[in-house]
Amino acid sequence: MQLKQLILFILGKMVKMFILLAALCLLSFWMVSNSPVDPVQAYVGADMMLVGPEQLERISAYWGVDKPPIEQFGRWASALLQGDLGTSMIFRRPVASIIKERFFASLILMGLAWTLSGLVGFALGIVAGMKQNTWVDKAIKSYCLILASTPTFWLGLILLIIFAVWLNWFPLGLAVPAGVLTENVRLIDRIHHLILPALTLSVLGVANIALHTRQKLVEVLSSEYVLLARARGASETEILWRHGIRNIALPAITLQFASLSELFGGSVLAETVFSYPGLGRATVQAGLRSDVPLLLGCVIFSAVFVFSGNLIADTVYRVVDPRIRHKDGAV
Amino acid sequence: MALNQSVLSVNELTVSFRQYTRGLRQIELTVITGLSAEIQPGKILAVIGSSGSGKSLLAHAILGILPSNARVTGTMAYDGEELTAERQVKLRGREIAFIPQSVNYLDPLMKVGAQVRASIKDNKKEVQRDIFARYHLDSQVENLYPFQLSGGMARRVLVSGAMVSDARLIIADEPTPGLHPEIVEEALTHLRQLADEGRAVMLITHDVGAVLNVADYIAVFYAGTTVETAPVKDFAGKGEALRHPYSKALWKALPQNDFIPVSGFQPSPGDLPLGCLFSPRCPMASRECFESRPLERELRGGKVRCYHAT
């Protein structure tokens, strides 16, 4: 019975996702086709003077950008339904393979930042909540509020200036050392390149989760069941382990999954600042140079990614929270 | 009411909260003012007062679980020895048990068996099962979450949690308004049993009518103090045997009596009258009532805080 409900719930969400994706594709396509950037011009770039009008026409005919937008969309959508995302204009490679490669790079970056911000944020939130209204709490709160109002790209630049330019501890950008063959790149090099961007991304995620956890813990600690626990002789540490963590973990996990959208948005900026070859940077490049297939591919992929995050958040609640799990289980 | 017999005696207890209003202005909210009470083994003292009169804070003060911005003066003695903060920590959950009445006092995400086991020191599982059986709770109940319990079951779970240790003083907070009358009845009968086994019980409630059959003494709580403590038999007829004008008015206000409401309202904790706390509403108030607060005195087998009571 419970499993059936869960499957129905997920199926319902899937239907919603497909509707969302269809609308998203249509909207993005419409926006790109109205963009003032001409894909042919953007592709040719500075060589514009060297390329004749016939050649330009042949390029547009080759890409199909001379056809009316509706026809372009129809061709793209029917190819998409067959699993073909098309070919990127700027990379001259199938969009699917670019996304796969770039997503892997982004996944490491985002995964690291996500885990780090989740753990640090949760811990800071607990400390602030337990020490409510003391200087520790105030320090953590101020730190989070300052972080929450810091733009990602600015923080990235500051970190770059301090740690890469002044201290020379970390490289200025990219994911691997320049001029080294792929097979010669060591793991340590990759990690070395990952630290600054991951730090930039995670530092910003901390604020959200820490403030939320603090607030939730303060609520729990002023609840009647904690009052009763105190009246029955439980110590503050016992209360934190027994009632605190239990009641704040679920909202925190949910929030962390739901924050994937912000994380993705942040990674676009962080990857651009650090020239990190991830999906976010590919999206920016595609947008600036009117690479419609790649841009749409990135849009679809990021939508699926963010949607999955929210879906996991909702599902975790259903599976873990007894009040939803046993909805019909009153005895 | 000899003092050396009392399990708990509270003497001139005052609880106030410091609050900051606009800017850095400080105001002192006095929620309990010079309150005295005592309870003997085998007796039930019912503390009655209207909702929001701060009577739950009395329970919290005895248990030492007031919020950190509370200031407490006066003395409390447990077993004739001063009840200090350290003793409160030692005694609560062991010798002093607290029985709340609302399901909100259970952690919504924790199985109730585990919540009861949390206050047991040794043989957790065994003791919990014994106590659940004693309170007629099925063996499956321990695996339920609070939202799955009926009102009566929730109450019995709360009682089980309080009775895992052999407490000598029980403080029961008021049965939630809106609880089923049968459940209230069951709760009160049970408290009577606990008292008959030799425990001292303090029952905090707003319902005079409900406690008449179970309590031994009734303390009338008004604006943070006990204006009168009287044997339960004095709450009869038209209230002639009662001592304090507020107790009399309260008694007459009951639907089963004259149903005449007490005019006016209780003073707010931030703005207490200089003299007797009841003086603004008292028909008998004279000049001295407005100028100074009457001390508690013995009168006809009870205690009263009034210059004019006879």
XYZ file of C-alpha atoms in Angstrom, chain A residues 6 9 51 63 67 114 131 134 157 162 187 216 247 251 253 257 264:
17
model
C 5.075 6.263 -3.312
C 3.584 10.009 -6.230
C 34.304 35.825 -45.035
C 23.196 24.867 -39.730
C 14.743 28.458 -41.957
C 27.257 20.632 -1.613
C 24.114 28.888 22.269
C 25.317 34.405 23.201
C 37.419 37.050 -7.401
C 44.205 36.406 -2.125
C 44.697 13.419 -9.297
C 14.596 25.184 13.607
C 13.634 17.137 14.533
C 14.170 19.917 7.238
C 18.214 17.462 4.319
C 18.314 18.980 -1.810
C 23.660 25.201 -10.076
